Protein backbone atom coordinates (compact mmCIF):
# COMPACT_ATOMS: atom_id res chain seq x y z
CA MET A 1 -36.12 5.40 142.67
CA MET A 2 -34.95 3.56 145.81
CA GLU A 3 -34.85 0.14 144.16
CA PHE A 4 -33.28 1.31 140.89
CA ILE A 5 -30.56 3.88 141.68
CA HIS A 6 -28.18 3.71 144.61
CA PRO A 7 -26.53 6.75 146.21
CA ALA A 8 -23.36 6.52 148.30
CA PRO A 9 -23.57 3.41 150.51
CA GLU A 10 -23.59 5.37 153.78
CA VAL A 11 -26.39 7.62 152.50
CA GLU A 12 -28.59 4.74 151.39
CA ALA A 13 -27.85 2.79 154.57
CA GLY A 14 -28.95 5.74 156.69
CA ALA A 15 -32.23 6.13 154.83
CA ARG A 16 -33.05 2.44 154.96
CA ALA A 17 -32.13 2.24 158.63
CA ALA A 18 -34.52 5.09 159.38
CA PHE A 19 -37.31 3.29 157.53
CA ALA A 20 -36.53 0.12 159.47
CA ASP A 21 -36.66 2.01 162.78
CA LEU A 22 -40.04 3.47 161.88
CA ALA A 23 -41.31 0.05 160.81
CA ARG A 24 -40.41 -1.31 164.25
CA GLU A 25 -42.30 1.58 165.86
CA VAL A 26 -45.33 0.83 163.72
CA GLU A 27 -45.18 -2.85 164.64
CA ALA A 28 -44.97 -2.01 168.34
CA PHE A 29 -47.87 0.43 168.04
CA ASP A 30 -49.88 -2.25 166.17
CA PRO A 31 -52.46 0.09 164.59
CA GLN A 32 -56.01 -1.05 164.16
CA LEU A 33 -56.49 1.44 161.33
CA ILE A 34 -54.22 3.45 159.00
CA VAL A 35 -55.39 6.74 157.54
CA MET A 36 -53.07 7.70 154.72
CA PHE A 37 -52.74 11.00 152.86
CA ALA A 38 -50.67 10.62 149.70
CA PRO A 39 -50.16 12.03 146.20
CA ASP A 40 -50.42 10.49 142.76
CA HIS A 41 -47.98 10.83 139.85
CA PHE A 42 -50.34 10.40 136.88
CA ASN A 43 -50.68 6.69 137.55
CA GLY A 44 -54.16 6.57 139.06
CA PHE A 45 -55.59 10.08 138.62
CA PHE A 46 -55.76 11.99 135.34
CA TYR A 47 -57.18 15.16 133.83
CA ASP A 48 -60.29 13.43 132.51
CA LEU A 49 -61.55 13.94 136.07
CA MET A 50 -59.10 15.41 138.58
CA PRO A 51 -60.45 15.84 142.12
CA PRO A 52 -58.54 17.91 144.66
CA PHE A 53 -59.05 15.13 147.21
CA CYS A 54 -60.39 11.59 146.88
CA LEU A 55 -60.93 8.72 149.32
CA GLY A 56 -60.74 5.20 147.98
CA VAL A 57 -63.84 3.37 149.22
CA ARG A 58 -62.41 0.48 147.25
CA ALA A 59 -58.83 0.69 146.02
CA CYS A 60 -56.03 -1.28 144.46
CA GLY A 61 -52.39 -0.57 143.81
CA ALA A 62 -51.49 0.94 140.44
CA GLY A 63 -48.50 -1.38 140.06
CA ASP A 64 -46.06 1.37 139.08
CA TRP A 65 -42.37 0.96 139.93
CA ASP A 66 -43.09 -2.75 140.49
CA TYR A 67 -45.10 -2.06 143.63
CA TRP A 68 -48.41 -3.50 144.69
CA ALA A 69 -51.10 -3.99 142.00
CA GLU A 70 -53.74 -5.87 144.02
CA ALA A 71 -56.57 -4.75 146.29
CA LEU A 72 -55.95 -2.68 149.42
CA PRO A 73 -57.78 -3.65 152.65
CA VAL A 74 -60.17 -0.68 152.83
CA PRO A 75 -63.00 -0.92 155.41
CA GLU A 76 -65.78 0.19 153.08
CA ALA A 77 -68.46 1.18 155.61
CA LEU A 78 -65.96 3.23 157.62
CA ALA A 79 -64.72 4.93 154.44
CA LEU A 80 -68.26 6.01 153.59
CA ASP A 81 -68.77 7.31 157.14
CA LEU A 82 -65.62 9.41 156.74
CA VAL A 83 -66.82 10.81 153.40
CA ARG A 84 -70.12 11.85 154.96
CA HIS A 85 -68.39 13.45 157.93
CA VAL A 86 -65.88 15.45 155.88
CA GLN A 87 -68.45 16.60 153.34
CA ASN A 88 -70.82 17.63 156.14
CA GLU A 89 -68.03 19.86 157.46
CA GLY A 90 -67.71 21.66 154.15
CA VAL A 91 -64.74 19.91 152.54
CA ASP A 92 -65.62 18.40 149.17
CA LEU A 93 -63.97 15.01 149.46
CA ALA A 94 -64.54 12.92 146.34
CA TYR A 95 -64.71 9.15 146.64
CA SER A 96 -64.02 6.24 144.36
CA TYR A 97 -65.03 2.59 144.20
CA ARG A 98 -62.17 1.94 141.76
CA MET A 99 -59.27 4.03 143.02
CA GLN A 100 -55.79 3.18 141.81
CA ALA A 101 -53.20 4.01 144.46
CA ASP A 102 -49.72 4.52 143.07
CA HIS A 103 -46.33 4.29 144.80
CA GLY A 104 -47.17 7.39 146.85
CA PHE A 105 -49.37 5.02 148.84
CA THR A 106 -48.00 1.54 148.30
CA GLN A 107 -44.27 2.17 148.79
CA PRO A 108 -44.62 3.81 152.24
CA LEU A 109 -47.06 1.09 153.28
CA ALA A 110 -44.58 -1.58 152.19
CA LEU A 111 -41.66 0.12 153.95
CA LEU A 112 -43.51 0.92 157.18
CA THR A 113 -45.68 -2.17 157.61
CA ARG A 114 -43.68 -4.75 155.60
CA ASP A 115 -47.01 -5.92 154.12
CA VAL A 116 -49.34 -3.59 152.21
CA THR A 117 -52.37 -5.61 153.37
CA ARG A 118 -51.37 -6.01 157.02
CA TYR A 119 -53.66 -3.29 158.43
CA PRO A 120 -56.98 -1.77 157.32
CA VAL A 121 -56.29 1.47 155.48
CA LEU A 122 -58.29 4.52 154.41
CA PRO A 123 -56.34 5.91 151.40
CA ILE A 124 -56.90 9.64 150.80
CA PHE A 125 -55.45 11.09 147.61
CA ILE A 126 -54.35 14.75 147.61
CA ASN A 127 -53.60 16.25 144.21
CA GLY A 128 -50.03 17.51 144.22
CA ALA A 129 -49.19 17.16 140.51
CA ALA A 130 -52.02 18.38 138.28
CA HIS A 131 -52.47 22.15 138.09
CA PRO A 132 -54.62 23.90 139.21
CA LEU A 133 -53.87 22.40 142.62
CA PRO A 134 -56.07 22.58 145.72
CA PRO A 135 -55.02 25.55 147.87
CA VAL A 136 -52.72 24.58 150.71
CA HIS A 137 -55.17 25.88 153.29
CA ARG A 138 -57.74 23.39 151.99
CA ALA A 139 -55.32 20.54 152.77
CA LEU A 140 -55.26 21.91 156.32
CA ALA A 141 -59.06 21.91 156.38
CA LEU A 142 -59.22 18.34 155.05
CA GLY A 143 -56.77 17.09 157.66
CA ALA A 144 -58.55 18.88 160.49
CA SER A 145 -61.89 17.38 159.47
CA VAL A 146 -60.40 13.87 159.29
CA GLY A 147 -58.90 14.49 162.73
CA ARG A 148 -62.29 15.37 164.19
CA PHE A 149 -63.68 12.15 162.72
CA LEU A 150 -60.89 10.09 164.28
CA ALA A 151 -61.12 11.84 167.65
CA GLY A 152 -64.49 10.22 168.20
CA ARG A 153 -63.21 6.70 167.66
CA SER A 154 -61.47 4.23 169.95
CA GLU A 155 -59.09 2.43 167.56
CA ARG A 156 -55.34 2.83 167.62
CA VAL A 157 -54.88 4.94 164.50
CA LEU A 158 -51.71 5.45 162.49
CA ILE A 159 -51.82 8.57 160.30
CA ILE A 160 -49.38 8.68 157.39
CA GLY A 161 -48.55 11.61 155.13
CA SER A 162 -46.24 10.71 152.24
CA GLY A 163 -44.62 12.70 149.45
CA GLY A 164 -42.32 15.69 149.19
CA LEU A 165 -40.14 17.25 150.39
CA SER A 166 -38.24 19.28 147.77
CA HIS A 167 -37.92 17.37 144.53
CA ASP A 168 -38.39 18.24 140.90
CA PRO A 169 -38.93 15.12 138.80
CA PRO A 170 -39.70 15.49 135.07
CA THR A 171 -43.48 15.54 135.54
CA PRO A 172 -45.15 16.80 132.33
CA GLN A 173 -47.68 19.64 132.61
CA MET A 174 -50.72 20.45 130.51
CA GLY A 175 -50.07 23.36 128.18
CA HIS A 176 -46.34 22.64 127.96
CA VAL A 177 -46.30 19.33 126.08
CA GLY A 178 -47.40 17.96 122.74
CA PRO A 179 -50.75 16.32 121.91
CA GLU A 180 -49.56 12.76 122.58
CA VAL A 181 -48.36 13.59 126.09
CA GLU A 182 -51.48 15.67 126.74
CA GLU A 183 -53.59 12.65 125.87
CA PHE A 184 -51.60 10.61 128.38
CA LEU A 185 -52.19 13.26 131.08
CA ILE A 186 -55.91 13.19 130.32
CA ALA A 187 -56.49 9.44 130.12
CA GLY A 188 -53.30 7.46 130.67
CA ARG A 189 -54.56 4.74 133.00
CA ASN A 190 -53.31 1.19 132.74
CA PRO A 191 -50.45 1.85 130.30
CA ALA A 192 -48.78 -0.93 128.40
CA PRO A 193 -45.72 -2.30 130.19
CA GLU A 194 -43.46 -0.85 127.49
CA ALA A 195 -44.93 2.64 127.91
CA ARG A 196 -44.56 2.50 131.69
CA ALA A 197 -40.97 1.29 131.36
CA ARG A 198 -40.10 4.19 129.03
CA ARG A 199 -41.61 6.71 131.41
CA GLN A 200 -39.79 5.29 134.42
CA ALA A 201 -36.52 5.14 132.49
CA ASN A 202 -36.85 8.88 131.83
CA VAL A 203 -37.22 9.57 135.55
CA LEU A 204 -34.23 7.36 136.36
CA ALA A 205 -32.11 9.15 133.77
CA LYS A 206 -32.96 12.49 135.37
CA GLY A 207 -31.94 11.19 138.79
CA GLU A 208 -28.62 9.99 137.45
CA ALA A 209 -28.03 13.32 135.66
CA LEU A 210 -28.88 15.30 138.79
CA ALA A 211 -26.41 13.25 140.80
CA ARG A 212 -23.72 14.03 138.21
CA GLY A 213 -24.59 17.74 138.30
CA GLU A 214 -25.77 17.65 134.69
CA ALA A 215 -29.46 18.54 135.08
CA LYS A 216 -29.14 22.28 135.66
CA GLY A 217 -31.87 24.20 133.88
CA GLU A 218 -34.06 21.10 133.61
CA THR A 219 -34.52 20.18 137.25
CA LEU A 220 -34.40 22.39 140.32
CA PRO A 221 -31.71 21.41 142.81
CA LEU A 222 -32.90 20.01 146.10
CA ASP A 223 -33.43 22.76 148.69
CA ALA A 224 -32.27 21.46 152.05
CA ALA A 225 -32.88 24.80 153.78
CA TRP A 226 -36.52 24.83 152.69
CA ASP A 227 -36.95 21.21 153.70
CA GLU A 228 -35.37 21.77 157.11
CA GLY A 229 -37.65 24.74 157.74
CA LEU A 230 -40.72 22.65 156.95
CA ILE A 231 -39.55 19.87 159.25
CA GLU A 232 -39.03 22.34 162.10
CA ASP A 233 -42.53 23.75 161.58
CA PHE A 234 -44.06 20.28 161.72
CA LEU A 235 -42.06 19.35 164.80
CA ALA A 236 -43.14 22.52 166.60
CA GLY A 237 -46.75 22.35 165.43
CA ARG A 238 -46.48 25.70 163.61
CA LEU A 239 -49.17 24.85 161.09
CA GLY A 240 -50.37 28.44 160.79
CA ARG A 241 -47.64 28.98 158.20
CA PHE A 242 -49.63 26.89 155.76
CA GLU A 243 -52.74 29.05 155.98
CA THR A 244 -51.06 31.55 153.67
CA MET A 245 -48.56 29.39 151.77
CA ARG A 246 -48.91 29.84 148.01
CA ASP A 247 -48.05 27.62 145.07
CA ALA A 248 -45.41 30.09 143.84
CA GLU A 249 -43.28 29.51 146.94
CA ILE A 250 -43.59 25.75 146.70
CA SER A 251 -42.70 25.68 143.00
CA ALA A 252 -39.72 28.01 143.45
CA ARG A 253 -38.26 26.23 146.48
CA GLY A 254 -39.66 22.71 146.38
CA GLY A 255 -40.02 22.10 142.65
CA ARG A 256 -42.78 20.25 140.87
CA GLY A 257 -42.83 17.46 143.45
CA GLY A 258 -42.68 19.82 146.41
CA HIS A 259 -46.44 20.31 146.14
CA GLU A 260 -46.80 16.87 147.68
CA ILE A 261 -46.16 18.45 151.10
CA ARG A 262 -49.93 18.89 151.15
CA ALA A 263 -50.05 15.28 152.36
CA TRP A 264 -47.74 16.08 155.30
CA ILE A 265 -49.81 19.17 156.07
CA ALA A 266 -53.06 17.19 156.12
CA ALA A 267 -51.55 14.47 158.31
CA PHE A 268 -50.22 16.93 160.89
CA ALA A 269 -53.47 18.91 160.82
CA ALA A 270 -55.33 15.71 161.66
CA MET A 271 -52.92 15.00 164.53
CA ARG A 272 -53.18 18.52 165.94
CA THR A 273 -56.98 18.43 165.78
CA ILE A 274 -57.11 15.18 167.73
CA GLY A 275 -54.95 16.70 170.45
CA PRO A 276 -51.41 17.74 171.42
CA TYR A 277 -48.62 15.72 169.88
CA ALA A 278 -44.94 15.14 170.51
CA ALA A 279 -42.91 14.91 167.30
CA THR A 280 -39.53 13.37 166.56
CA ARG A 281 -37.19 13.93 163.65
CA HIS A 282 -35.76 10.63 162.44
CA TYR A 283 -33.91 11.44 159.26
CA TYR A 284 -33.15 14.08 156.66
CA HIS A 285 -30.78 14.01 153.73
CA PRO A 286 -31.02 15.54 150.25
CA ILE A 287 -30.49 12.56 147.93
CA ASP A 288 -29.96 13.66 144.33
CA GLU A 289 -30.07 10.10 142.95
CA TRP A 290 -33.62 9.75 144.26
CA ILE A 291 -34.53 13.34 143.25
CA ALA A 292 -35.76 13.87 146.80
CA GLY A 293 -35.12 15.75 149.97
CA MET A 294 -35.68 12.63 152.05
CA GLY A 295 -37.21 13.42 155.42
CA MET A 296 -38.87 11.24 158.03
CA VAL A 297 -40.72 12.61 161.03
CA SER A 298 -43.04 10.85 163.44
CA ALA A 299 -45.47 12.21 166.00
CA ARG A 300 -47.39 10.55 168.79
CA GLY A 301 -50.48 11.92 170.43
CA VAL A 302 -49.65 12.98 173.97
CA GLY A 303 -52.67 11.01 175.13
CA GLU A 304 -51.73 8.01 172.90
CA THR A 305 -54.79 8.74 170.77
CA ALA A 306 -53.04 8.46 167.41
């Protein structure tokens, strides 16, 4: 949405300035490896085979929203080592040699590194769109296992969790749409440019309607109070809340897109498992035009581990 609809100038300037600040922090940190937890929006993963979690051993961008459509720099041997480690710890992490990573991966990489291919990356998909969803406590378990894997390594590691916070885009759901849309949800990879343009135009129209206050009954309003509570929990390391968090709460407060907070949860679980961290809030603003409670938080390992 960021490149297609523009909120009030001061709102957009604040969000972009926060991204620029974080990009400078990333550049100064100069990671030797990025581990990224992110969702998909029915661009790379579909109901013909929907894993709860999947690591791209080889991956390329899905090209949605005009973002990256080429290969990502995945260190293949390291990716396989991570799969073995996580599976050995009892978390069933799927893996793909042909993963398509949509804007949930490629847009944050572009904004934070200024070049999607600048650093080696291990892209880990967490299903936050296709019901049934993985239980929230399993996202915690995934993140903790990844953290234990990273704790034994010497690289400077940047962990990214993207997605969320509260937002309710018009994501279709199985059982609530007609046969043509169901077929798309089952096997809609590599759509024709015209089909992708129509889908994206629908999302843009919803963002514009929400900003005008005309989407009531179709789209949940952004929930700043819920978002702020989540941010405070992440800052304070209160991850125990997510052991018992249920989908009903997320859907009621965060909307259809709020389930993407699983990526944040996994990222912070990995950080906490590596060791104590100090977290900083950089930005929060509910931006109707982007259908997103836009939040940015960073954390640094107290021992500079990650």
